[in-house]
Short mmCIF file of C-alpha atoms and ligand atoms in Angstrom, two decimals:
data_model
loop_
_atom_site.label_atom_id
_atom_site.label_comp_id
_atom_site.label_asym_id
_atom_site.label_seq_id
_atom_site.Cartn_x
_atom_site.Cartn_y
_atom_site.Cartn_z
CA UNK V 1 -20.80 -36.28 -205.31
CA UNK V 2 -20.18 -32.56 -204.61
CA UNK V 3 -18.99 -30.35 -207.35
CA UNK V 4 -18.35 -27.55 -204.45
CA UNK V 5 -16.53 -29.19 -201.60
CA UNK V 6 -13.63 -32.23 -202.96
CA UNK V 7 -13.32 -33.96 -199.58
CA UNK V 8 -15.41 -36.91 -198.30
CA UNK V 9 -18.76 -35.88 -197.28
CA UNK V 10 -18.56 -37.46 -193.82
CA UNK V 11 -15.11 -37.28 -192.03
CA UNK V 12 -14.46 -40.05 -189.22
CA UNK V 13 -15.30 -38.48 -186.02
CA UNK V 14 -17.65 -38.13 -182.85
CA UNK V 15 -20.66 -35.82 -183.96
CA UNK V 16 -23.92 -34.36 -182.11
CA UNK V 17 -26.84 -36.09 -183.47
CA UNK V 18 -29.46 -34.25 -181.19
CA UNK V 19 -30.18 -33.48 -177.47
CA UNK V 20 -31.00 -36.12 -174.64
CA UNK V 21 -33.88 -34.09 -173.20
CA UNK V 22 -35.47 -34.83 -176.62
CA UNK V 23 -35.44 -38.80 -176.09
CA UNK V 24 -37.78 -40.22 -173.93
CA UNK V 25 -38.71 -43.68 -173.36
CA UNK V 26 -42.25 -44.61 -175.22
CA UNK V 27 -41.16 -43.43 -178.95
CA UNK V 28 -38.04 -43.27 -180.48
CA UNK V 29 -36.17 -40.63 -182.41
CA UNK V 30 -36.08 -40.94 -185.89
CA UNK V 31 -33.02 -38.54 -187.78
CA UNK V 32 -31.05 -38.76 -190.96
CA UNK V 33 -27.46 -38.18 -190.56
CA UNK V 34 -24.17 -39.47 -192.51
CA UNK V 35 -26.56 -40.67 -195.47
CA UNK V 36 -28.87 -43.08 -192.96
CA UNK V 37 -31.99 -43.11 -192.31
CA UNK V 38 -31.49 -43.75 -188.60
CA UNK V 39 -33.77 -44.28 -185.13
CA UNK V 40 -32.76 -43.69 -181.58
CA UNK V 41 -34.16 -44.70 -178.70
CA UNK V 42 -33.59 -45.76 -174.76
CA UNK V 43 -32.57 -49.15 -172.96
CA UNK V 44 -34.36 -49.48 -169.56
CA UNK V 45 -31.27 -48.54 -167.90
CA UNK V 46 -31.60 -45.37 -169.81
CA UNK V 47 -28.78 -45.56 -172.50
CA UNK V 48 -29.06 -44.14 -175.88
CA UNK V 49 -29.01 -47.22 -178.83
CA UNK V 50 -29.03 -45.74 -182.61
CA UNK V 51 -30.00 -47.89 -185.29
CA UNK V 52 -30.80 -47.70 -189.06
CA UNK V 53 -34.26 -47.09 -189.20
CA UNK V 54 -35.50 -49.52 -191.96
CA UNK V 55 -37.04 -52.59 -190.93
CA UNK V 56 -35.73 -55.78 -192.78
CA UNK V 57 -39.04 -57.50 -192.54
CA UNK V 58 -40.51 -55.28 -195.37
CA UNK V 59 -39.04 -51.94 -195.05
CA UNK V 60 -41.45 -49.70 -192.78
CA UNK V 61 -39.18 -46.92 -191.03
CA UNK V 62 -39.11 -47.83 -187.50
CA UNK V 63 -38.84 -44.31 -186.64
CA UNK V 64 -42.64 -44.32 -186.22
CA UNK V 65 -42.72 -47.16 -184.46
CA UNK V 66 -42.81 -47.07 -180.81
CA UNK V 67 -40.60 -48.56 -177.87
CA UNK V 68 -41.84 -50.61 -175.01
CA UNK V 69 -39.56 -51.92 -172.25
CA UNK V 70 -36.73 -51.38 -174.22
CA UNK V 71 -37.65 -52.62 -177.58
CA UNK V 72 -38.50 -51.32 -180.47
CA UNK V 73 -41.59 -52.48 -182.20
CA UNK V 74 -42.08 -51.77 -185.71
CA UNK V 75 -45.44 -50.06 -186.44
CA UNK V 76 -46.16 -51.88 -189.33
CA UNK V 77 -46.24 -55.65 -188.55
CA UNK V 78 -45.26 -55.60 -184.28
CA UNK V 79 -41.95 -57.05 -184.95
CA UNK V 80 -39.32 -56.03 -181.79
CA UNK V 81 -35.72 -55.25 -181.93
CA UNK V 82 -33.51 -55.13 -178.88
CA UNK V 83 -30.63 -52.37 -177.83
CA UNK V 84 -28.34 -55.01 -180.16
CA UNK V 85 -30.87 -54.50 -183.25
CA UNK V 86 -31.37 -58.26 -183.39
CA UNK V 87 -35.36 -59.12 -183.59
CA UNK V 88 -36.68 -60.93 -180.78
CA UNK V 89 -40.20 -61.06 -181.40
CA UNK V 90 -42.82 -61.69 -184.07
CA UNK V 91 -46.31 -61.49 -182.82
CA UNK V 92 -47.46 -64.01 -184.99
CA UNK V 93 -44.91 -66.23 -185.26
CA UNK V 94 -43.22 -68.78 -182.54
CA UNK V 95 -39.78 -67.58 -183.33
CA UNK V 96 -38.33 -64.37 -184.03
CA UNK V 97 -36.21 -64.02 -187.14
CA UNK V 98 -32.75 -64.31 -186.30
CA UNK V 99 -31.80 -62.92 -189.62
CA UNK V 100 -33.06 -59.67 -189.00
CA UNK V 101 -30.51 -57.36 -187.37
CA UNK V 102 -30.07 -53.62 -187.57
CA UNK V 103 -27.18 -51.91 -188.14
CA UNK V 104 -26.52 -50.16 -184.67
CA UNK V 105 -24.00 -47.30 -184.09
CA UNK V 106 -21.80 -46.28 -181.43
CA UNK V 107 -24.16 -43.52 -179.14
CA UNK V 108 -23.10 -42.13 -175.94
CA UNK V 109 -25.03 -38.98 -173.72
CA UNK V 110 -22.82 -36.31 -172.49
CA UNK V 111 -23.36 -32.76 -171.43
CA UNK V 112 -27.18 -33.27 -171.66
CA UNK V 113 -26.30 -33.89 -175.63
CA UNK V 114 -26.48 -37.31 -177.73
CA UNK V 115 -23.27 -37.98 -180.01
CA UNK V 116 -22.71 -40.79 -182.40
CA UNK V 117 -19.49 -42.43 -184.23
CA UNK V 118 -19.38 -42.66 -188.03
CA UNK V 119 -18.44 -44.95 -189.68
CA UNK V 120 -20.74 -47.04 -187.63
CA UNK V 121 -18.59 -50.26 -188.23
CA UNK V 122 -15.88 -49.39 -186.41
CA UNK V 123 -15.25 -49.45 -183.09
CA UNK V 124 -14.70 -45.29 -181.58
CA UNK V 125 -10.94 -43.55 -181.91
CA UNK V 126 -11.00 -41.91 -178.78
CA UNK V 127 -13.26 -41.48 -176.34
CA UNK V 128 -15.87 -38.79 -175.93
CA UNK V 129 -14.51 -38.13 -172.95
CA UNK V 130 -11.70 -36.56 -174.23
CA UNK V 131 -13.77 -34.00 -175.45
CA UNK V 132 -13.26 -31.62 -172.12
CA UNK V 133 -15.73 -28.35 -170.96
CA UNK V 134 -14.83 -25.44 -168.84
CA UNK V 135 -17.37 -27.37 -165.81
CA UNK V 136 -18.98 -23.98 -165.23
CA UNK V 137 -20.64 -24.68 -169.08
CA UNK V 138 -20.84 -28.26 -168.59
CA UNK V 139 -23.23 -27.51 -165.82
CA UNK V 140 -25.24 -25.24 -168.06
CA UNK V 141 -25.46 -27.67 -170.69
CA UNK V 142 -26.63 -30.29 -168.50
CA UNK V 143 -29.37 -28.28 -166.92
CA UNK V 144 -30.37 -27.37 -170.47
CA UNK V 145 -29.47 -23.61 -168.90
CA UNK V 146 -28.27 -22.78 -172.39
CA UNK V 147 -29.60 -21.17 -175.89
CA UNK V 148 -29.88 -23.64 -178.56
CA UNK V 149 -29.98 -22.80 -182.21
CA UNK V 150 -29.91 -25.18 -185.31
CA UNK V 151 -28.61 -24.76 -188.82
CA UNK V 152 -29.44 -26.42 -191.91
CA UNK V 153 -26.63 -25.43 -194.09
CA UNK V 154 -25.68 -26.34 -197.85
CA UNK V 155 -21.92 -26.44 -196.84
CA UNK V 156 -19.15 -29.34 -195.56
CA UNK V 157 -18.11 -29.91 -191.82
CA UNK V 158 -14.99 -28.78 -192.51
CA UNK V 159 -15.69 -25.69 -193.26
CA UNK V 160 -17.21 -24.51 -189.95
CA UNK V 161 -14.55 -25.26 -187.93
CA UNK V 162 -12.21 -23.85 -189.92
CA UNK V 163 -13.50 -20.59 -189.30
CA UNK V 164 -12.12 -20.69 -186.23
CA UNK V 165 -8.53 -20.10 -187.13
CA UNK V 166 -9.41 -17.92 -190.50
CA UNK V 167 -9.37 -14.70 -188.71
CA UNK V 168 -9.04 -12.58 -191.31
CA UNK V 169 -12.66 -12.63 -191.47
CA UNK V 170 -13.14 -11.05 -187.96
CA UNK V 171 -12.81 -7.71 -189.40
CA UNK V 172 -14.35 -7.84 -192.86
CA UNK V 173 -17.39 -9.57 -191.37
CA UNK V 174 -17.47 -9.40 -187.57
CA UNK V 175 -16.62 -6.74 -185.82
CA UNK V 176 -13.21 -6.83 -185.26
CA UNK V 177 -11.28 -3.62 -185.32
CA UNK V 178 -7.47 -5.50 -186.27
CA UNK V 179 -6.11 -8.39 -187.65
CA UNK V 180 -6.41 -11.05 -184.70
CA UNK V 181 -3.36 -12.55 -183.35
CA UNK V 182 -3.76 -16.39 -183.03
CA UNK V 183 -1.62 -19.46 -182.67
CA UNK V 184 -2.68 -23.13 -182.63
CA UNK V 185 -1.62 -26.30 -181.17
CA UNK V 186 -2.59 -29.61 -182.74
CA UNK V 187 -2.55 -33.31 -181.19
CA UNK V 188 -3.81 -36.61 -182.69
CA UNK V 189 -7.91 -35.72 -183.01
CA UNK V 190 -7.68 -32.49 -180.93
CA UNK V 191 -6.89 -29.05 -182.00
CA UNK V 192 -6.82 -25.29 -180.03
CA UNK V 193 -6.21 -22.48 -181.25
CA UNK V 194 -6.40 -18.93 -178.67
CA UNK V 195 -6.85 -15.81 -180.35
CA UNK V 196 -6.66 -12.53 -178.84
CA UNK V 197 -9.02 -10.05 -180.56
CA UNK V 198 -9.84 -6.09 -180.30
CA UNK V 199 -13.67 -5.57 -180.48
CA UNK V 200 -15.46 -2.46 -180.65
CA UNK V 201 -17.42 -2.18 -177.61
CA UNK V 202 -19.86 0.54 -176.89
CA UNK V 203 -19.63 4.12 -177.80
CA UNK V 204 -16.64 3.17 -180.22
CA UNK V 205 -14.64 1.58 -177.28
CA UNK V 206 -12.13 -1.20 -177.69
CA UNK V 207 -12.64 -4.27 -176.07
CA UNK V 208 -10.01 -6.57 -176.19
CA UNK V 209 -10.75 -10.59 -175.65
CA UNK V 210 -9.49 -13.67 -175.77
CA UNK V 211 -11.11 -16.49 -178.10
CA UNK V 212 -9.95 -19.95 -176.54
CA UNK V 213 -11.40 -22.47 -179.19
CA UNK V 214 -10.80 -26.20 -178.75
CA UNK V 215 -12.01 -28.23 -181.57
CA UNK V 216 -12.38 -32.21 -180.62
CA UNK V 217 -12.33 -34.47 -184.15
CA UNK V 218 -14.00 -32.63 -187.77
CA UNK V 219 -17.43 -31.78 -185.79
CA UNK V 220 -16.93 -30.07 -182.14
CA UNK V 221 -16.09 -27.33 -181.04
CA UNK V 222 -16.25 -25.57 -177.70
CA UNK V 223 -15.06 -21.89 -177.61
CA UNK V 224 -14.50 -19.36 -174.36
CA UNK V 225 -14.79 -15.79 -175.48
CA UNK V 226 -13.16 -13.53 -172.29
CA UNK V 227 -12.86 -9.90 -171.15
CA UNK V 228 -12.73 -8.45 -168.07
CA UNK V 229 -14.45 -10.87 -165.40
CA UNK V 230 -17.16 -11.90 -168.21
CA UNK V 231 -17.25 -15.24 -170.29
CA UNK V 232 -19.13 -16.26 -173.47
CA UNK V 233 -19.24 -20.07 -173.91
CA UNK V 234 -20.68 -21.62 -177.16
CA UNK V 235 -20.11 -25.27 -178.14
CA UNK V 236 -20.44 -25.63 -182.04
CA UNK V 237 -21.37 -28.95 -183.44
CA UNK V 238 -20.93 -29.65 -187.40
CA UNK V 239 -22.50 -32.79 -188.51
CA UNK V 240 -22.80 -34.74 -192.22
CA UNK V 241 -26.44 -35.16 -193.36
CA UNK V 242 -25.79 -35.92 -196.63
CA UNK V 243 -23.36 -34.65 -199.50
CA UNK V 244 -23.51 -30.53 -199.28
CA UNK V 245 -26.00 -30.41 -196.61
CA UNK V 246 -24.89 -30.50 -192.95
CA UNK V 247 -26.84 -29.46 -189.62
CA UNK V 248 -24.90 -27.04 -187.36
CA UNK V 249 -25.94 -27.13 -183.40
CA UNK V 250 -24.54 -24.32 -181.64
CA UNK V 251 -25.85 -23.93 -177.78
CA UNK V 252 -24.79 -21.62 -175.20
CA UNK V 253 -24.28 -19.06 -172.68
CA UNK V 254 -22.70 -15.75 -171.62
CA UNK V 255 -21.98 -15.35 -167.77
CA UNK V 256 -21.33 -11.21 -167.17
CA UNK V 257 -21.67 -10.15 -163.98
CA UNK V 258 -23.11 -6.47 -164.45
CA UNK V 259 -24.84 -7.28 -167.42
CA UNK V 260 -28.64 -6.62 -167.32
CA UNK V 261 -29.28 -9.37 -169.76
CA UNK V 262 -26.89 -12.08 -170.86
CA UNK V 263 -29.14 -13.47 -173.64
CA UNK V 264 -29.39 -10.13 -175.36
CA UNK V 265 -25.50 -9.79 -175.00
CA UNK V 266 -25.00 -14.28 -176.14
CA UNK V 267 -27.51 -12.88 -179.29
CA UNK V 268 -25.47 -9.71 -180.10
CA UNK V 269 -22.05 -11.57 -179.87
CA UNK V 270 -22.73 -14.94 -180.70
CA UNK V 271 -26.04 -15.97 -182.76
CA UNK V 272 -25.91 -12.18 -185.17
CA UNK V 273 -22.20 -12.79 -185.42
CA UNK V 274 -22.55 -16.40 -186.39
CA UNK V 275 -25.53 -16.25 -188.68
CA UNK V 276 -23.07 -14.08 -191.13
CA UNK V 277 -20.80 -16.91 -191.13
CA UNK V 278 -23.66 -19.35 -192.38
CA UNK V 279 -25.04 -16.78 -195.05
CA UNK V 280 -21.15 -17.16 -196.17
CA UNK V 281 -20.70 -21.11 -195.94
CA UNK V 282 -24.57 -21.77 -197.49
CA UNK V 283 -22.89 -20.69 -200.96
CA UNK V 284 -19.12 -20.68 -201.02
CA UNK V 285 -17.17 -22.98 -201.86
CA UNK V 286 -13.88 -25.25 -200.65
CA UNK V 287 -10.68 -23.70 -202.45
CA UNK V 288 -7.91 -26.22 -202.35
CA UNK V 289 -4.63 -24.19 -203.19
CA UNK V 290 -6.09 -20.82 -201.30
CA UNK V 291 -3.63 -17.93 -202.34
CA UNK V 292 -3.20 -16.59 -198.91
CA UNK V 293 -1.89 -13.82 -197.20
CA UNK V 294 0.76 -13.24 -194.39
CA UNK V 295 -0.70 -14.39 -191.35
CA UNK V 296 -2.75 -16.88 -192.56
CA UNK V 297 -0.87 -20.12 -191.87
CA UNK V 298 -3.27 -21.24 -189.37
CA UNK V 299 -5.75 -22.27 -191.95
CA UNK V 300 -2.85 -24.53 -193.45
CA UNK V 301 -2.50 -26.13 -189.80
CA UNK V 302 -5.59 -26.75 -189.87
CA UNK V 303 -6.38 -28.09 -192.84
CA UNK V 304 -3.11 -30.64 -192.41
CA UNK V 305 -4.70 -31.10 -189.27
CA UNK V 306 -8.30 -32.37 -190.54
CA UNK V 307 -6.84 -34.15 -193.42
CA UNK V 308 -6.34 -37.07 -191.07
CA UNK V 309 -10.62 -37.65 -190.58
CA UNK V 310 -10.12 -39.16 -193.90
CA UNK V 311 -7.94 -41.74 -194.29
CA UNK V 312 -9.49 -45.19 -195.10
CA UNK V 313 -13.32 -43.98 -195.29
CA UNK V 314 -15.43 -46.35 -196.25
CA UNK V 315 -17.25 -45.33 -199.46
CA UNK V 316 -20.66 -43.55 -197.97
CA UNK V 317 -24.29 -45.67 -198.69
CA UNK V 318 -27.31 -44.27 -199.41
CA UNK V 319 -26.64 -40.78 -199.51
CA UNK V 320 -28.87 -39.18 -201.51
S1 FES L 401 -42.02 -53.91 -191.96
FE1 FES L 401 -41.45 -53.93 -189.92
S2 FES L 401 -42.53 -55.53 -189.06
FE2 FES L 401 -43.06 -55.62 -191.12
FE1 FE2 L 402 -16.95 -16.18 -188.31
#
């Protein structure tokens, strides 16, 4: 249990478990999300399956097992599992043991990325598809044309995403020169919120863009940062681990015409701008009556907003 954050650790949700470039089709995936020791690997056809990764013969983690047309074989003792997790072979024995059976969770591919559903035992709220990308990023993210970073952080889901409306913060922290103007619009499991911002740009300049952030259940996020004819496009994933400990995947691009290098300007304005966030979530902690000031309603909508992740959880198992 968390004495820093009093919500659920793992909200109900669609969340980014890792990238489909990174699953091939001789050895699967092993990761530990939402409490679970868990395995991923491919079906012939090339779909993603995601299991729990402990064997039920006698407990060897079938993460270093290996996969071989479409099975998954155990290292320990050979036995297979198919893309159901139901055993199917035993190499020394005539039957397999229909008994066995691993948990398997909902796993699609999109954008080049691999997502999963907790809880596992339900079926999916919505549809990933309803998670929508300008296509000009989609197309990035697919070609793995983007910069990928990863965060271990000591913090909830919630809290990342919520920095998206708290823009207070732009000026204490970022580099904001006034008090951003934003409004939000919330529906069912998706929530956007535009902000128009004054930067300082070079040689004490302003810079005024637009922040279009559209945030798709409690763990993704896709933002458009725009000025003049030039975009920034980042697409922030928050995901559960276990209680206090999340992994944040944030992968982008800028596109600037006139701009010598784009990765030096996605760095400056994204990745240095972000890690100050993360040096603030790693410690800080969730307040639930914040005393707020004028103009901060929009973490209220929010909150209201992600409150409904977690209704009817089932308790979490095995987190550690
Ligand atoms: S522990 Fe997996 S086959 Fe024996
Ligand atoms: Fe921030």
């Amino acid at each position: 249990v968390s004495t820093r954050f009093p919500l659920a650790p793992f909200p109900r949700g669609w969340f980014q478990i890792g990238y489909g470039d990174a699953l091939g089709y001789d050895l699967p995936l092993g990761m530990h999300f939402f409490g679970h020791d868990l395995v991923c690997f491919r079906r012939p056809d090339g779909h993603p399956v995601l299991a729990d990764a402990v064997c039920p013969h006698l407990g060897a983690s079938l993460a270093d097992g290996a996969v071989e047309d479409g099975l998954l074989i155990c290292p320990f003792h050979g036995w297979a599992y198919d893309s159901e997790g139901r055993n199917c072979r035993i190499p020394y024995a005539e039957k397999p043991n229909r008994g066995a059976r691993l948990a398997t969770w909902s796993v699609e591919e999109r954008f080049g990325l691999l997502f999963a559903w907790y809880p596992r035992h339900e079926p999916p709220g919505w549809p990933l598809s309803d998670l929508q990308l300008p296509a000009e990023f989609a197309e990035r993210l697919e070609r793995a044309d983007v910069i990928r970073n990863e965060y271990r952080v000591a913090t909830h889901v919630q809290e990342v995403l919520e920095n998206t409306v708290d823009t207070a913060h732009f000026i204490q922290l970022h580099r904001c020169l006034e008090t951003p103007q934003v409004e939000t619009w919330a529906e069912d499991h998706r929530f956007a919120s535009l902000t128009k911002q004054v930067l300082r740009g070079a040689h004490d300049s302003r810079l005024e863009s637009r922040v279009d952030s559209r945030l798709c259940g409690p763990g993704l996020n896709v933002n458009l940062i725009e000025w003049a004819d030039s975009r920034i496009y980042s697409f922030l994933n928050a995901t559960p681990v276990d209680v206090d400990d999340i992994v944040v995947w944030l992968q982008g691009c800028a596109s600037a015409p006139g701009t010598i290098d784009e990765e030096r300007l996605y760095d400056r304005a994204v990745l240095q701008e972000f890690q100050k966030d993360v040096n603030i979530f790693a410690v800080k902690r969730y307040i639930e009556a914040p005393l707020l000031a004028a103009g901060e309603k929009p973490i209220i909508d929010y909150r209201r907003w992600a409150s409904q992740f977690y209704l009817n959880l089932p308790e979490p198992v095995g987190v550690s």
